[in-house]
mmCIF file of N, CA and C in Angstrom:
data_model
loop_
_atom_site.group_PDB
_atom_site.id
_atom_site.type_symbol
_atom_site.label_atom_id
_atom_site.label_comp_id
_atom_site.label_asym_id
_atom_site.label_seq_id
_atom_site.Cartn_x
_atom_site.Cartn_y
_atom_site.Cartn_z
ATOM 1 N N MET E 5 0.871 -1.209 0.236
ATOM 2 C CA MET E 5 -0.087 -0.391 0.131
ATOM 3 C C MET E 5 0.792 0.844 0.102
ATOM 4 N N THR E 6 0.693 2.358 -0.698
ATOM 5 C CA THR E 6 1.773 3.142 -1.270
ATOM 6 C C THR E 6 0.826 4.780 -0.462
ATOM 7 N N ARG E 7 1.174 5.355 0.435
ATOM 8 C CA ARG E 7 0.574 6.287 0.676
ATOM 9 C C ARG E 7 1.209 7.712 -0.025
ATOM 10 N N SER E 8 -0.221 8.208 0.259
ATOM 11 C CA SER E 8 0.103 9.434 -0.681
ATOM 12 C C SER E 8 0.706 10.760 0.225
ATOM 13 N N GLU E 9 1.403 11.460 -0.189
ATOM 14 C CA GLU E 9 2.184 12.421 0.546
ATOM 15 C C GLU E 9 0.962 13.197 1.966
ATOM 16 N N ARG E 10 -0.444 13.538 1.686
ATOM 17 C CA ARG E 10 -0.968 13.930 2.291
ATOM 18 C C ARG E 10 -1.236 12.562 3.415
ATOM 19 N N ASP E 11 -1.426 11.729 3.357
ATOM 20 C CA ASP E 11 -1.531 10.286 4.205
ATOM 21 C C ASP E 11 -0.578 10.286 5.012
ATOM 22 N N LYS E 12 1.174 10.553 4.021
ATOM 23 C CA LYS E 12 2.079 10.230 5.011
ATOM 24 C C LYS E 12 2.056 11.333 6.386
ATOM 25 N N LYS E 13 1.603 12.352 5.864
ATOM 26 C CA LYS E 13 1.715 13.563 6.821
ATOM 27 C C LYS E 13 0.574 13.140 7.856
ATOM 28 N N LEU E 14 -0.122 12.575 7.538
ATOM 29 C CA LEU E 14 -1.272 12.936 8.631
ATOM 30 C C LEU E 14 -0.885 11.089 9.781
ATOM 31 N N LEU E 15 -0.292 10.423 9.049
ATOM 32 C CA LEU E 15 0.272 9.503 9.834
ATOM 33 C C LEU E 15 1.451 9.747 11.183
ATOM 34 N N LYS E 16 2.421 10.611 10.377
ATOM 35 C CA LYS E 16 3.733 11.172 11.080
ATOM 36 C C LYS E 16 2.899 12.056 12.055
ATOM 37 N N GLU E 17 1.565 12.946 12.070
ATOM 38 C CA GLU E 17 1.110 14.030 12.682
ATOM 39 C C GLU E 17 0.741 12.702 13.857
ATOM 40 N N THR E 18 -0.325 12.079 13.685
ATOM 41 C CA THR E 18 -1.092 10.495 15.113
ATOM 42 C C THR E 18 -0.434 10.477 15.129
ATOM 43 N N ALA E 19 1.777 10.225 15.099
ATOM 44 C CA ALA E 19 2.514 9.336 15.463
ATOM 45 C C ALA E 19 3.269 10.628 16.888
ATOM 46 N N LYS E 20 3.099 11.892 16.177
ATOM 47 C CA LYS E 20 3.926 12.579 16.746
ATOM 48 C C LYS E 20 2.749 12.653 18.387
ATOM 49 N N ASP E 21 1.765 13.192 18.284
ATOM 50 C CA ASP E 21 0.362 12.859 19.112
ATOM 51 C C ASP E 21 0.614 11.572 20.118
ATOM 52 N N MET E 22 1.092 10.464 19.205
ATOM 53 C CA MET E 22 0.917 9.526 20.540
ATOM 54 C C MET E 22 2.272 9.091 21.397
ATOM 55 N N ILE E 23 3.274 9.464 20.824
ATOM 56 C CA ILE E 23 4.165 10.064 21.586
ATOM 57 C C ILE E 23 4.738 11.265 22.524
ATOM 58 N N ALA E 24 3.258 12.312 22.067
ATOM 59 C CA ALA E 24 3.665 13.755 22.933
ATOM 60 C C ALA E 24 3.683 12.999 25.120
ATOM 61 N N GLY E 25 4.836 13.797 25.176
ATOM 62 C CA GLY E 25 5.064 13.975 26.972
ATOM 63 C C GLY E 25 6.232 12.056 26.946
ATOM 64 N N ASP E 26 6.113 11.958 26.072
ATOM 65 C CA ASP E 26 7.902 11.238 26.572
ATOM 66 C C ASP E 26 9.202 11.901 25.610
ATOM 67 N N ASP E 27 9.525 12.646 26.586
ATOM 68 C CA ASP E 27 10.783 13.182 26.556
ATOM 69 C C ASP E 27 11.667 12.461 25.171
ATOM 70 N N ASP E 28 12.113 11.515 25.901
ATOM 71 C CA ASP E 28 13.202 10.837 25.492
ATOM 72 C C ASP E 28 13.064 10.015 24.112
ATOM 73 N N VAL E 29 11.726 9.803 23.603
ATOM 74 C CA VAL E 29 11.274 9.237 22.223
ATOM 75 C C VAL E 29 11.137 10.159 20.729
ATOM 76 N N GLU E 30 11.644 9.787 20.034
ATOM 77 C CA GLU E 30 11.494 10.800 18.552
ATOM 78 C C GLU E 30 11.276 9.647 17.611
ATOM 79 N N LEU E 31 10.608 10.636 16.641
ATOM 80 C CA LEU E 31 10.051 9.954 15.985
ATOM 81 C C LEU E 31 11.244 8.955 14.139
ATOM 82 N N VAL E 32 11.563 8.373 13.464
ATOM 83 C CA VAL E 32 12.009 7.953 12.680
ATOM 84 C C VAL E 32 12.235 9.151 11.189
ATOM 85 N N LEU E 33 12.459 9.331 10.704
ATOM 86 C CA LEU E 33 12.332 10.180 9.421
ATOM 87 C C LEU E 33 11.420 9.866 8.665
ATOM 88 N N GLU E 34 11.307 8.535 8.293
ATOM 89 C CA GLU E 34 10.279 7.618 7.691
ATOM 90 C C GLU E 34 9.810 6.860 7.691
ATOM 91 N N GLU E 35 8.967 6.201 7.658
ATOM 92 C CA GLU E 35 7.925 4.777 7.842
ATOM 93 C C GLU E 35 8.642 4.020 7.358
ATOM 94 N N THR E 36 8.444 3.005 8.334
ATOM 95 C CA THR E 36 9.338 1.918 7.552
ATOM 96 C C THR E 36 8.283 0.842 7.391
ATOM 97 N N THR E 37 7.679 0.126 6.126
ATOM 98 C CA THR E 37 7.111 -0.996 5.914
ATOM 99 C C THR E 37 7.398 -2.321 5.658
ATOM 100 N N GLY E 38 6.677 -3.290 6.000
ATOM 101 C CA GLY E 38 6.664 -4.643 5.239
ATOM 102 C C GLY E 38 6.943 -5.000 3.669
ATOM 103 N N GLU E 39 6.135 -3.836 3.368
ATOM 104 C CA GLU E 39 6.559 -3.764 1.724
ATOM 105 C C GLU E 39 7.378 -3.532 1.093
ATOM 106 N N GLU E 40 8.252 -2.786 1.644
ATOM 107 C CA GLU E 40 9.673 -2.507 0.969
ATOM 108 C C GLU E 40 10.454 -3.732 0.970
ATOM 109 N N ASP E 41 11.896 -3.194 0.321
ATOM 110 C CA ASP E 41 13.205 -4.774 0.750
ATOM 111 C C ASP E 41 13.509 -3.982 2.238
ATOM 112 N N PHE E 42 12.084 -4.056 3.388
ATOM 113 C CA PHE E 42 13.282 -4.046 4.764
ATOM 114 C C PHE E 42 14.020 -4.964 4.999
ATOM 115 N N LYS E 43 15.618 -4.418 5.297
ATOM 116 C CA LYS E 43 16.243 -5.080 5.967
ATOM 117 C C LYS E 43 16.446 -5.245 7.439
ATOM 118 N N TYR E 44 16.780 -6.181 8.019
ATOM 119 C CA TYR E 44 16.711 -6.371 10.048
ATOM 120 C C TYR E 44 17.358 -5.256 10.104
ATOM 121 N N GLU E 45 17.166 -4.867 11.149
ATOM 122 C CA GLU E 45 18.379 -3.770 12.096
ATOM 123 C C GLU E 45 18.026 -3.609 13.393
ATOM 124 N N LYS E 46 19.676 -4.034 13.571
ATOM 125 C CA LYS E 46 19.453 -3.891 15.140
ATOM 126 C C LYS E 46 19.536 -2.385 16.093
ATOM 127 N N SER E 47 19.104 -2.047 16.854
ATOM 128 C CA SER E 47 19.330 -0.710 17.769
ATOM 129 C C SER E 47 18.756 -0.726 18.653
ATOM 130 N N SER E 48 19.874 -0.461 19.953
ATOM 131 C CA SER E 48 19.437 -0.281 20.978
ATOM 132 C C SER E 48 18.383 1.405 21.340
ATOM 133 N N ASN E 49 18.650 1.910 20.314
ATOM 134 C CA ASN E 49 17.861 2.798 20.671
ATOM 135 C C ASN E 49 16.116 3.094 20.271
ATOM 136 N N VAL E 50 15.673 1.690 19.174
ATOM 137 C CA VAL E 50 14.339 1.286 19.235
ATOM 138 C C VAL E 50 13.481 0.924 20.539
ATOM 139 N N CYS E 51 12.334 1.828 20.702
ATOM 140 C CA CYS E 51 12.143 1.670 22.118
ATOM 141 C C CYS E 51 10.398 1.314 21.814
ATOM 142 N N GLY E 52 10.026 1.677 20.572
ATOM 143 C CA GLY E 52 8.331 1.445 20.665
ATOM 144 C C GLY E 52 8.318 1.772 18.987
ATOM 145 N N VAL E 53 6.868 0.875 18.637
ATOM 146 C CA VAL E 53 6.737 1.049 17.377
ATOM 147 C C VAL E 53 5.177 1.809 17.155
ATOM 148 N N VAL E 54 4.479 2.186 16.239
ATOM 149 C CA VAL E 54 3.800 2.893 15.840
ATOM 150 C C VAL E 54 3.076 1.849 14.775
ATOM 151 N N VAL E 55 1.803 1.555 15.131
ATOM 152 C CA VAL E 55 1.493 0.544 13.942
ATOM 153 C C VAL E 55 0.294 0.877 13.221
ATOM 154 N N ASP E 56 -0.175 1.412 11.679
ATOM 155 C CA ASP E 56 -1.453 2.047 11.498
ATOM 156 C C ASP E 56 -2.120 0.632 10.606
ATOM 157 N N LYS E 57 -2.930 -0.128 11.537
ATOM 158 C CA LYS E 57 -3.893 -0.522 11.632
ATOM 159 C C LYS E 57 -4.661 -0.868 10.236
ATOM 160 N N GLY E 58 -4.980 0.577 9.437
ATOM 161 C CA GLY E 58 -5.256 -0.150 8.480
ATOM 162 C C GLY E 58 -4.576 -0.108 7.152
ATOM 163 N N SER E 59 -2.967 -0.030 7.400
ATOM 164 C CA SER E 59 -2.140 -0.340 6.891
ATOM 165 C C SER E 59 -2.811 -1.358 5.519
ATOM 166 N N GLY E 60 -2.028 -1.738 4.533
ATOM 167 C CA GLY E 60 -2.030 -2.995 3.737
ATOM 168 C C GLY E 60 -1.835 -4.576 4.892
ATOM 169 N N ARG E 61 -2.446 -5.737 4.432
ATOM 170 C CA ARG E 61 -2.542 -6.778 5.367
ATOM 171 C C ARG E 61 -1.017 -7.027 5.403
ATOM 172 N N GLY E 62 -0.830 -7.656 6.788
ATOM 173 C CA GLY E 62 0.261 -8.109 7.709
ATOM 174 C C GLY E 62 0.024 -7.732 8.774
ATOM 175 N N TYR E 63 1.891 -7.822 9.666
ATOM 176 C CA TYR E 63 1.256 -7.488 11.486
ATOM 177 C C TYR E 63 2.929 -6.972 11.490
ATOM 178 N N ALA E 64 2.676 -6.508 12.182
ATOM 179 C CA ALA E 64 3.942 -6.139 13.620
ATOM 180 C C ALA E 64 3.889 -7.114 14.759
ATOM 181 N N GLN E 65 5.466 -7.925 15.263
ATOM 182 C CA GLN E 65 5.220 -8.725 15.835
ATOM 183 C C GLN E 65 6.432 -8.273 16.669
ATOM 184 N N ILE E 66 6.047 -8.042 17.967
ATOM 185 C CA ILE E 66 7.764 -7.662 18.906
ATOM 186 C C ILE E 66 7.578 -9.555 20.126
ATOM 187 N N THR E 67 8.711 -10.024 20.149
ATOM 188 C CA THR E 67 8.897 -10.875 20.823
ATOM 189 C C THR E 67 10.801 -10.725 21.655
ATOM 190 N N GLY E 68 10.392 -11.697 22.285
ATOM 191 C CA GLY E 68 11.732 -11.698 23.247
ATOM 192 C C GLY E 68 11.353 -11.070 24.219
ATOM 193 N N GLY E 69 12.695 -10.814 25.072
ATOM 194 C CA GLY E 69 13.253 -10.429 26.404
ATOM 195 C C GLY E 69 12.220 -11.791 27.472
ATOM 196 N N GLY E 70 11.571 -12.870 27.572
ATOM 197 C CA GLY E 70 10.771 -13.005 28.463
ATOM 198 C C GLY E 70 9.382 -12.971 28.299
ATOM 199 N N LYS E 71 8.983 -11.809 27.564
ATOM 200 C CA LYS E 71 7.551 -11.683 27.787
ATOM 201 C C LYS E 71 6.811 -12.307 26.422
ATOM 202 N N ASP E 72 5.770 -12.449 26.680
ATOM 203 C CA ASP E 72 4.598 -13.117 25.781
ATOM 204 C C ASP E 72 4.658 -12.618 24.711
ATOM 205 N N PRO E 73 5.022 -12.536 22.873
ATOM 206 C CA PRO E 73 4.816 -12.257 21.894
ATOM 207 C C PRO E 73 3.969 -11.173 21.535
ATOM 208 N N CYS E 74 3.621 -9.977 21.119
ATOM 209 C CA CYS E 74 2.884 -9.390 20.525
ATOM 210 C C CYS E 74 2.664 -9.196 19.651
ATOM 211 N N ILE E 75 1.884 -9.070 18.959
ATOM 212 C CA ILE E 75 1.264 -9.368 17.180
ATOM 213 C C ILE E 75 0.437 -7.944 16.781
ATOM 214 N N ILE E 76 0.393 -7.164 16.714
ATOM 215 C CA ILE E 76 -0.441 -6.166 15.923
ATOM 216 C C ILE E 76 -1.370 -6.416 14.680
ATOM 217 N N TYR E 77 -2.299 -7.195 14.306
ATOM 218 C CA TYR E 77 -2.196 -6.877 12.716
ATOM 219 C C TYR E 77 -2.849 -6.096 12.002
ATOM 220 N N THR E 78 -2.577 -6.041 10.853
ATOM 221 C CA THR E 78 -3.499 -4.631 9.993
ATOM 222 C C THR E 78 -3.988 -5.526 9.072
ATOM 223 N N GLY E 79 -4.657 -4.220 8.177
ATOM 224 C CA GLY E 79 -5.556 -4.444 6.628
ATOM 225 C C GLY E 79 -6.001 -5.408 6.462
ATOM 226 N N ARG E 80 -7.100 -5.978 7.885
ATOM 227 C CA ARG E 80 -8.015 -6.490 8.340
ATOM 228 C C ARG E 80 -9.140 -5.567 8.742
ATOM 229 N N GLY E 81 -9.713 -4.119 8.188
ATOM 230 C CA GLY E 81 -10.577 -3.705 8.454
ATOM 231 C C GLY E 81 -11.051 -2.719 9.493
ATOM 232 N N GLU E 82 -9.730 -2.825 10.040
ATOM 233 C CA GLU E 82 -9.890 -2.012 11.167
ATOM 234 C C GLU E 82 -9.057 -0.919 11.118
ATOM 235 N N SER E 83 -9.146 0.368 11.935
ATOM 236 C CA SER E 83 -9.116 1.830 11.630
ATOM 237 C C SER E 83 -8.197 2.587 12.854
ATOM 238 N N GLY E 84 -7.026 3.086 12.995
ATOM 239 C CA GLY E 84 -6.440 3.657 13.992
ATOM 240 C C GLY E 84 -4.910 3.225 13.882
ATOM 241 N N CYS E 85 -4.715 3.809 14.751
ATOM 242 C CA CYS E 85 -2.858 3.204 14.872
ATOM 243 C C CYS E 85 -3.009 3.329 16.386
ATOM 244 N N VAL E 86 -1.986 2.061 17.127
ATOM 245 C CA VAL E 86 -1.701 1.395 17.820
ATOM 246 C C VAL E 86 -0.133 1.863 18.402
ATOM 247 N N LYS E 87 -0.107 1.901 19.670
ATOM 248 C CA LYS E 87 1.714 2.496 20.089
ATOM 249 C C LYS E 87 1.511 1.193 20.768
ATOM 250 N N ALA E 88 3.428 0.575 20.665
ATOM 251 C CA ALA E 88 3.944 -0.310 21.191
ATOM 252 C C ALA E 88 4.551 -0.659 21.939
ATOM 253 N N GLU E 89 5.421 -0.362 23.508
ATOM 254 C CA GLU E 89 6.741 -0.497 23.489
ATOM 255 C C GLU E 89 7.338 -1.769 23.137
ATOM 256 N N ILE E 90 8.564 -1.576 22.730
ATOM 257 C CA ILE E 90 9.174 -2.596 22.947
ATOM 258 C C ILE E 90 10.875 -2.531 23.421
ATOM 259 N N LEU E 91 10.733 -3.442 24.729
ATOM 260 C CA LEU E 91 11.773 -3.750 25.951
ATOM 261 C C LEU E 91 12.742 -4.090 25.513
ATOM 262 N N ALA E 92 13.900 -4.220 26.194
ATOM 263 C CA ALA E 92 15.382 -4.453 26.390
ATOM 264 C C ALA E 92 15.223 -5.993 26.079
ATOM 265 N N GLY E 93 15.602 -6.729 25.160
ATOM 266 C CA GLY E 93 15.582 -7.809 24.553
ATOM 267 C C GLY E 93 15.139 -8.319 23.973
ATOM 268 N N GLN E 94 14.152 -7.311 23.592
ATOM 269 C CA GLN E 94 12.616 -7.638 22.184
ATOM 270 C C GLN E 94 13.193 -7.443 21.114
ATOM 271 N N THR E 95 12.336 -7.768 19.769
ATOM 272 C CA THR E 95 12.648 -7.583 18.994
ATOM 273 C C THR E 95 11.163 -7.125 18.025
ATOM 274 N N CYS E 96 11.420 -6.257 16.842
ATOM 275 C CA CYS E 96 9.904 -6.530 16.605
ATOM 276 C C CYS E 96 10.426 -6.773 14.743
ATOM 277 N N MET E 97 9.216 -7.164 14.139
ATOM 278 C CA MET E 97 9.578 -7.873 12.946
ATOM 279 C C MET E 97 7.958 -7.156 12.087
ATOM 280 N N LEU E 98 8.156 -6.827 11.239
ATOM 281 C CA LEU E 98 7.039 -6.445 10.150
ATOM 282 C C LEU E 98 6.742 -7.710 9.291
ATOM 283 N N TYR E 99 5.916 -8.346 9.118
ATOM 284 C CA TYR E 99 5.736 -8.961 8.185
ATOM 285 C C TYR E 99 4.449 -8.731 7.109
ATOM 286 N N ARG E 100 4.717 -9.313 6.159
ATOM 287 C CA ARG E 100 3.303 -8.848 4.604
ATOM 288 C C ARG E 100 2.923 -10.029 3.975
#
C-alpha cells in the first residue's frame, strides 16, 4: 500500500501525538513498512512502534525478552493506530 504525501503527513502527525509526553522518544524520519525491501536493523535506541491498523495486510510482531509475543495485525478492516513498547531484549519484525 503506497501512501499519498498527505496520508504520510497525517500518519506522522498521529504518531507525534501518540508519543507526546515521552520526552526521550523521537520518530524516525520515514515510515518503515513490510512492503519495502525491509532489512533487519538492530538498534538499542528503538523503544517502540506505532502501527497503522488500516495499512496493507500483514502484522508487526514483538518478541523476546522473556515476555509473551505481541502481534498487531493490519489490513483487516480496522482503522486507527496502535503504539506498542519494545523492551530491552525484544525485537520487532514487520511481515506482509
